[in-house]
Coordinates of C-alpha atoms in Angstrom, one line a residue:
Chain A
M1 CA -2.3 3.4 5.1
R2 CA -4.4 5.5 7.4
A3 CA -5.7 8.0 4.8
A4 CA -9.4 8.5 4.0
R5 CA -10.8 6.7 1.0
G6 CA -13.3 9.3 -0.1
P7 CA -11.8 11.0 -3.1
V8 CA -10.7 7.6 -4.5
L9 CA -14.3 6.4 -4.6
A10 CA -15.4 9.4 -6.7
A11 CA -13.7 7.5 -9.5
A12 CA -16.4 4.9 -9.2
F13 CA -18.8 7.3 -10.9
L14 CA -17.1 6.8 -14.2
F15 CA -18.0 3.1 -14.5
A16 CA -21.1 3.1 -12.5
A17 CA -23.1 5.9 -14.0
G18 CA -25.9 4.7 -16.3
A19 CA -25.4 1.0 -15.4
A20 CA -28.4 -1.3 -16.0
P21 CA -30.4 -2.5 -12.9
A22 CA -28.4 -5.0 -11.0
A23 CA -28.8 -8.8 -11.2
E24 CA -27.6 -10.9 -8.3
V25 CA -24.3 -12.8 -8.7
P26 CA -25.3 -16.3 -9.7
L27 CA -24.6 -18.8 -6.9
P28 CA -21.8 -20.7 -8.5
E29 CA -19.9 -17.5 -9.4
R30 CA -19.7 -16.2 -5.9
R31 CA -16.3 -15.6 -4.6
S32 CA -15.0 -14.4 -1.2
G33 CA -13.1 -11.1 -0.9
Y34 CA -10.2 -13.4 -0.1
D35 CA -10.0 -14.4 -3.8
F36 CA -9.4 -10.8 -4.9
M37 CA -6.5 -10.2 -2.6
G38 CA -2.8 -10.4 -3.4
P39 CA -0.7 -13.4 -2.5
Q40 CA 0.9 -11.7 0.5
T41 CA -2.4 -10.7 2.1
R42 CA -3.9 -14.2 1.5
G43 CA -0.8 -15.7 3.0
M44 CA -1.3 -13.5 6.1
Q45 CA -4.9 -14.7 6.5
D46 CA -3.9 -18.4 6.0
D47 CA -1.1 -18.5 8.6
D48 CA -2.5 -18.3 12.1
M49 CA 0.9 -17.2 13.3
A50 CA 0.9 -14.2 10.9
N51 CA -2.8 -13.3 10.9
P52 CA -3.1 -10.3 13.3
G53 CA -6.8 -11.2 13.7
M54 CA -5.6 -14.2 15.8
L55 CA -4.4 -11.8 18.5
S56 CA -8.1 -10.7 18.8
V57 CA -9.1 -14.4 19.0
L58 CA -6.8 -14.7 22.0
D59 CA -8.2 -11.5 23.5
G60 CA -11.7 -12.9 23.0
A61 CA -10.7 -16.3 24.6
A62 CA -9.5 -14.4 27.7
A63 CA -12.6 -12.3 27.9
W64 CA -14.7 -15.5 27.5
E65 CA -13.2 -16.9 30.7
R66 CA -13.3 -13.6 32.7
K67 CA -16.0 -13.3 35.4
T68 CA -17.7 -9.9 35.3
G69 CA -20.8 -7.9 36.2
A70 CA -23.2 -8.2 39.2
A71 CA -23.9 -11.9 38.3
G72 CA -20.2 -12.6 38.8
K73 CA -20.3 -15.0 35.8
A74 CA -18.0 -15.5 32.8
C75 CA -19.4 -16.5 29.4
A76 CA -17.7 -19.9 30.1
D77 CA -19.7 -20.4 33.2
C78 CA -22.9 -20.8 31.1
H79 CA -21.6 -21.8 27.7
R80 CA -18.6 -23.9 28.8
D81 CA -16.2 -24.7 26.0
A82 CA -16.8 -22.3 23.1
R83 CA -15.2 -24.8 20.7
Q84 CA -18.3 -26.9 21.1
S85 CA -21.0 -24.5 22.3
M86 CA -20.3 -21.8 19.7
K87 CA -19.5 -24.0 16.8
G88 CA -21.7 -23.0 13.9
V89 CA -23.4 -20.2 15.8
A90 CA -22.0 -17.3 13.6
A91 CA -23.1 -19.1 10.5
R92 CA -26.7 -18.7 11.8
Y93 CA -26.8 -15.0 12.4
P94 CA -28.6 -12.6 12.2
R95 CA -31.5 -14.6 13.7
F96 CA -35.0 -13.6 14.6
D97 CA -35.1 -12.2 18.1
E98 CA -38.4 -12.8 20.0
A99 CA -37.7 -10.0 22.5
T100 CA -37.6 -7.2 19.9
G101 CA -39.6 -8.9 17.0
R102 CA -36.8 -8.3 14.5
P103 CA -33.4 -9.8 13.6
I104 CA -30.4 -9.5 15.9
D105 CA -26.8 -9.8 14.8
L106 CA -24.0 -11.7 16.6
E107 CA -22.5 -8.7 18.2
G108 CA -26.0 -7.6 19.4
R109 CA -26.6 -11.1 20.8
I110 CA -23.3 -11.1 22.7
A111 CA -23.9 -7.6 24.0
R112 CA -27.3 -8.8 25.3
C113 CA -25.7 -11.7 27.3
R114 CA -23.3 -9.2 28.7
T115 CA -26.0 -6.9 30.1
E116 CA -28.8 -9.4 30.9
R117 CA -26.9 -12.6 31.9
Q118 CA -23.7 -11.1 33.3
Q119 CA -25.5 -8.0 34.4
A120 CA -22.4 -6.0 33.4
P121 CA -22.3 -2.5 31.9
P122 CA -22.9 -2.6 28.2
L123 CA -20.0 -2.9 25.8
A124 CA -20.0 -0.3 23.0
R125 CA -20.2 -1.5 19.5
E126 CA -16.7 -1.6 18.0
S127 CA -15.2 -1.6 21.5
R128 CA -12.1 -3.8 21.6
E129 CA -13.7 -6.3 24.0
L130 CA -17.0 -6.7 22.1
V131 CA -15.2 -7.1 18.7
A132 CA -12.8 -9.6 20.3
L133 CA -15.7 -11.7 21.7
A134 CA -17.3 -11.6 18.3
V135 CA -14.1 -12.7 16.6
Y136 CA -13.7 -15.5 19.1
V137 CA -17.2 -16.7 18.7
A138 CA -17.2 -16.4 14.9
H139 CA -13.8 -18.2 14.7
Q140 CA -15.5 -21.3 16.1
S141 CA -17.4 -21.5 12.8
R142 CA -14.4 -21.1 10.5
G143 CA -14.8 -23.4 7.5
L144 CA -18.5 -24.0 8.1
P145 CA -21.1 -22.9 5.5
V146 CA -23.3 -19.9 6.1
E147 CA -26.9 -21.2 6.7
D148 CA -30.0 -19.9 4.9
M149 CA -31.8 -18.5 8.0
V150 CA -34.6 -17.0 6.0
E151 CA -35.6 -20.5 4.6
K152 CA -35.6 -21.8 8.2
D153 CA -37.6 -18.9 9.7
A154 CA -40.1 -17.0 7.5
R155 CA -40.4 -14.2 10.1
L156 CA -37.1 -13.0 8.7
R157 CA -38.4 -12.5 5.2
P158 CA -39.6 -8.8 5.5
F159 CA -36.2 -7.9 7.0
L160 CA -34.4 -9.7 4.2
E161 CA -36.4 -7.7 1.7
A162 CA -35.6 -4.4 3.6
G163 CA -31.9 -5.3 3.4
R164 CA -32.2 -6.2 -0.3
S165 CA -33.8 -2.9 -1.1
Q166 CA -31.1 -1.0 0.7
F167 CA -28.5 -2.9 -1.3
E168 CA -30.2 -2.1 -4.6
R169 CA -31.3 1.5 -3.9
R170 CA -29.2 4.3 -5.3
Q171 CA -28.2 6.6 -2.6
G172 CA -25.8 9.3 -1.5
Q173 CA -24.2 12.2 -3.4
L174 CA -22.7 9.9 -6.0
D175 CA -26.1 8.3 -6.6
L176 CA -24.7 4.8 -6.4
S177 CA -26.1 1.6 -5.1
C178 CA -24.2 -1.2 -3.4
A179 CA -25.3 -3.5 -6.2
Q180 CA -23.7 -1.4 -8.9
C181 CA -20.3 -2.1 -7.5
H182 CA -20.8 -5.5 -5.9
N183 CA -23.1 -7.2 -8.4
D184 CA -22.4 -5.4 -11.7
N185 CA -18.7 -4.5 -11.4
W186 CA -17.0 -7.0 -9.2
G187 CA -13.6 -8.0 -10.4
K188 CA -13.0 -4.6 -12.0
S189 CA -10.6 -2.2 -10.6
L190 CA -11.4 0.9 -8.6
A191 CA -8.4 3.2 -8.4
G192 CA -6.1 0.2 -8.4
N193 CA -8.1 -1.9 -5.9
P194 CA -10.2 -4.8 -7.1
V195 CA -13.9 -4.5 -6.3
P196 CA -15.0 -7.6 -4.4
Q197 CA -18.5 -9.1 -4.5
G198 CA -19.0 -7.8 -0.9
H199 CA -19.5 -11.1 1.0
P200 CA -19.5 -10.9 4.8
T201 CA -17.8 -14.3 5.4
G202 CA -14.5 -13.1 7.0
Y203 CA -16.0 -10.8 9.7
P204 CA -14.9 -9.4 12.1
I205 CA -11.8 -8.9 10.0
Y206 CA -8.3 -7.5 10.5
R207 CA -8.1 -4.7 8.0
L208 CA -4.6 -3.4 7.1
E209 CA -5.9 0.0 6.4
W210 CA -7.5 0.2 9.9
Q211 CA -4.5 -1.4 11.6
S212 CA -7.0 -3.2 13.8
V213 CA -9.9 -5.6 13.8
G214 CA -13.3 -4.3 13.0
S215 CA -16.9 -5.5 12.5
L216 CA -18.9 -5.8 9.3
Q217 CA -20.8 -2.7 10.4
R218 CA -17.6 -0.7 10.3
R219 CA -16.9 -2.0 6.8
L220 CA -20.4 -1.1 5.7
R221 CA -20.0 2.3 7.2
N222 CA -16.8 2.7 5.1
C223 CA -18.7 1.8 1.9
L224 CA -21.6 4.2 2.7
I225 CA -19.1 7.1 3.4
G226 CA -17.4 6.2 0.1
M227 CA -20.8 6.6 -1.6
R228 CA -21.2 9.9 0.2
A229 CA -24.4 8.5 1.6
E230 CA -25.8 8.7 5.2
S231 CA -24.3 6.1 7.5
Y232 CA -26.1 4.9 10.6
E233 CA -25.3 4.5 14.3
F234 CA -23.5 1.3 15.0
G235 CA -26.1 -1.3 15.9
A236 CA -28.9 0.4 13.9
P237 CA -31.6 -1.8 12.5
E238 CA -30.6 -0.7 8.9
Y239 CA -27.2 -2.4 9.4
V240 CA -28.7 -5.5 10.8
D241 CA -31.2 -5.8 7.8
L242 CA -28.3 -5.3 5.4
T243 CA -26.2 -7.9 7.3
L244 CA -29.1 -10.4 7.0
Y245 CA -29.3 -9.8 3.3
L246 CA -25.5 -10.1 2.8
M247 CA -25.5 -13.4 4.8
W248 CA -28.4 -14.7 2.8
R249 CA -26.6 -13.7 -0.4
A250 CA -23.5 -15.6 0.9
R251 CA -25.5 -18.7 2.0
G252 CA -23.4 -21.8 1.6
M253 CA -20.1 -19.9 1.5
K254 CA -17.6 -20.7 4.2
I255 CA -16.9 -18.6 7.3
E256 CA -13.3 -17.4 7.3
T257 CA -13.1 -15.4 10.6
P258 CA -10.7 -13.8 11.2
G259 CA -10.3 -12.6 7.6
V260 CA -7.5 -10.2 6.6
R261 CA -8.4 -7.5 4.1
P262 CA -6.4 -4.7 2.6
Chain B
M24 CA -6.5 -6.0 28.6
T25 CA -3.1 -7.6 28.7
A26 CA -1.2 -7.7 25.4
Q27 CA -1.6 -11.0 23.6
A28 CA 1.4 -12.4 21.7
L29 CA 1.7 -15.1 19.1
I30 CA 5.1 -16.9 19.2
H31 CA 6.3 -19.5 16.9
V32 CA 9.4 -21.5 17.8
P33 CA 9.9 -25.1 16.8
K34 CA 9.4 -27.5 19.7
K35 CA 12.3 -29.6 18.7
A36 CA 15.5 -29.0 16.7
K37 CA 18.7 -30.7 15.9
R38 CA 21.9 -29.3 17.5
G39 CA 23.4 -26.8 15.0
E40 CA 20.2 -26.3 13.1
V41 CA 19.2 -22.8 12.0
I42 CA 15.7 -22.2 13.4
E43 CA 13.2 -19.5 12.6
I44 CA 11.5 -17.6 15.3
R45 CA 8.3 -15.5 14.7
T46 CA 6.7 -13.2 17.2
M47 CA 3.7 -10.9 16.9
I48 CA 2.3 -8.8 19.8
S49 CA -0.9 -6.8 20.0
H50 CA -0.1 -3.1 20.2
V51 CA -1.7 0.0 18.6
M52 CA 1.7 1.5 17.7
E53 CA 0.3 5.0 17.8
T54 CA 2.7 7.2 15.9
G55 CA 2.4 10.5 17.8
F56 CA 1.9 12.3 14.5
R57 CA -1.9 12.0 14.3
R58 CA -4.7 14.2 15.6
S59 CA -8.0 13.1 17.0
Q60 CA -11.3 14.2 15.4
S61 CA -11.4 17.2 17.7
G62 CA -7.9 18.2 16.6
E63 CA -6.0 17.2 19.7
P64 CA -2.6 15.5 19.1
I65 CA -2.8 11.8 19.9
P66 CA 0.3 11.1 22.1
R67 CA 2.9 8.6 20.9
N68 CA 2.4 5.1 22.2
I69 CA 4.7 2.6 20.7
I70 CA 6.8 -0.5 21.6
A71 CA 10.3 0.9 21.5
N72 CA 12.4 -2.2 22.3
F73 CA 12.3 -5.9 21.7
A74 CA 14.8 -8.5 23.0
C75 CA 15.1 -12.2 22.9
T76 CA 17.3 -14.3 25.1
Y77 CA 18.3 -17.9 24.8
N78 CA 19.1 -19.5 28.1
G79 CA 19.8 -16.0 29.4
V80 CA 22.1 -15.0 26.5
E81 CA 20.7 -12.2 24.3
I82 CA 20.5 -13.4 20.7
F83 CA 18.4 -10.7 19.1
R84 CA 17.4 -7.1 19.9
A85 CA 15.4 -4.6 17.9
E86 CA 14.6 -0.9 18.3
L87 CA 11.2 0.0 16.9
F88 CA 10.1 3.4 15.6
P89 CA 6.7 5.1 14.9
A90 CA 6.7 3.9 11.3
M91 CA 6.2 0.3 12.4
T92 CA 2.7 -1.1 11.9
A93 CA 0.3 -2.0 14.7
N94 CA 0.9 -5.4 16.1
P95 CA 4.7 -5.6 15.3
F96 CA 5.6 -8.9 13.6
L97 CA 9.3 -9.9 13.8
I98 CA 11.0 -12.9 12.2
F99 CA 14.5 -13.8 13.0
R100 CA 16.8 -16.8 13.1
T101 CA 19.2 -18.4 15.5
V102 CA 21.2 -21.6 15.8
A103 CA 19.8 -24.3 18.1
V104 CA 22.7 -24.9 20.5
E105 CA 21.1 -26.6 23.6
S106 CA 17.7 -27.4 25.1
G107 CA 16.2 -24.6 27.3
T108 CA 14.2 -21.5 27.1
L109 CA 13.7 -18.6 24.7
A110 CA 12.5 -15.5 26.5
F111 CA 10.9 -12.5 24.8
K112 CA 10.5 -9.1 26.1
W113 CA 8.8 -6.0 24.7
T114 CA 9.0 -2.6 26.3
G115 CA 7.7 0.8 25.3
D116 CA 5.8 4.0 26.0
N117 CA 3.6 4.4 29.1
G118 CA 5.5 1.7 31.0
F119 CA 4.5 -0.9 28.5
A120 CA 6.2 -4.2 29.3
A121 CA 5.3 -7.8 28.2
E122 CA 7.2 -11.0 28.6
Q123 CA 6.8 -14.5 27.4
S124 CA 8.9 -17.6 27.2
V125 CA 8.9 -20.8 25.2
K126 CA 10.8 -24.1 25.7
I127 CA 12.8 -25.7 23.0
E128 CA 14.2 -29.3 23.0
V129 CA 17.6 -29.7 21.2
G130 CA 18.8 -33.2 20.5

């Protein structure tokens, strides 16, 4: 359960070497990682009483109501009932951020409210509280389709292209690209595990291997390490561009948060 | 943060009916066998005991060990005998203690 995945991924080389340049998965053929899971894991995600991600939703709901920081304010003091104010929000991230002139992801946006609006010490990426808040906010969009943010805001276009080129570029000691697995070889088996298409619709997820919830960036880091490629600091612009591309690639698909994944 | 728990008990049941109770609590269940990235042993931190009482009478108890997953999920059954309260208690390492209770109506 807790073992590293590295050596397993080396097997990928066998099917990926020499593959032709990747074509994107046609829109009607897109499938969530959920569809590739076994019936037990799907059952776990479907049942809110058995989905361990729901514990993180409860944690996030408690944090939403908690006053903190020099401003002495809770998220709820400004945003009121998350079920209304946060509905659909996760389906519209990453968004263009005026302050930095580049896209910001949902965790980044929450972290900013924490430091600027609550005037509280920053929450580390992947900290239990930030992930719980992100799970709670994203859960309010469960069942809603991912929006095409690039169509709505052309300023995102260059960052989408940066994310796309990261996805298609061969990298790491195994000389693999994300696209070789997730566009060209999805549905095939990698050391007994099905290769999904790599959609970000369930995030943050509860991952059985992690025995905890974790963000999309943590998942991306796992794939980069599996490719023996360089991974980035959590929160790095490279991850946000990649997230923007993955969300665009998943436009129209439904948010599942909290997803459960093996 | 306080430990969150998900508890499923039917709100209503018929007298004599067998009911299913499901509980899940957030806990890391650190085994005590792992080491940190710098090689230090990570101390054991688990829930060691769980008990459920029905109107004060213990109806289910479990002892948990390091092989149990994070967020222990327990399913058990009992016979609905009378209206009242099902109380759940988890205890473990580092003084961990959590309690919750749920009402049931038996007719």
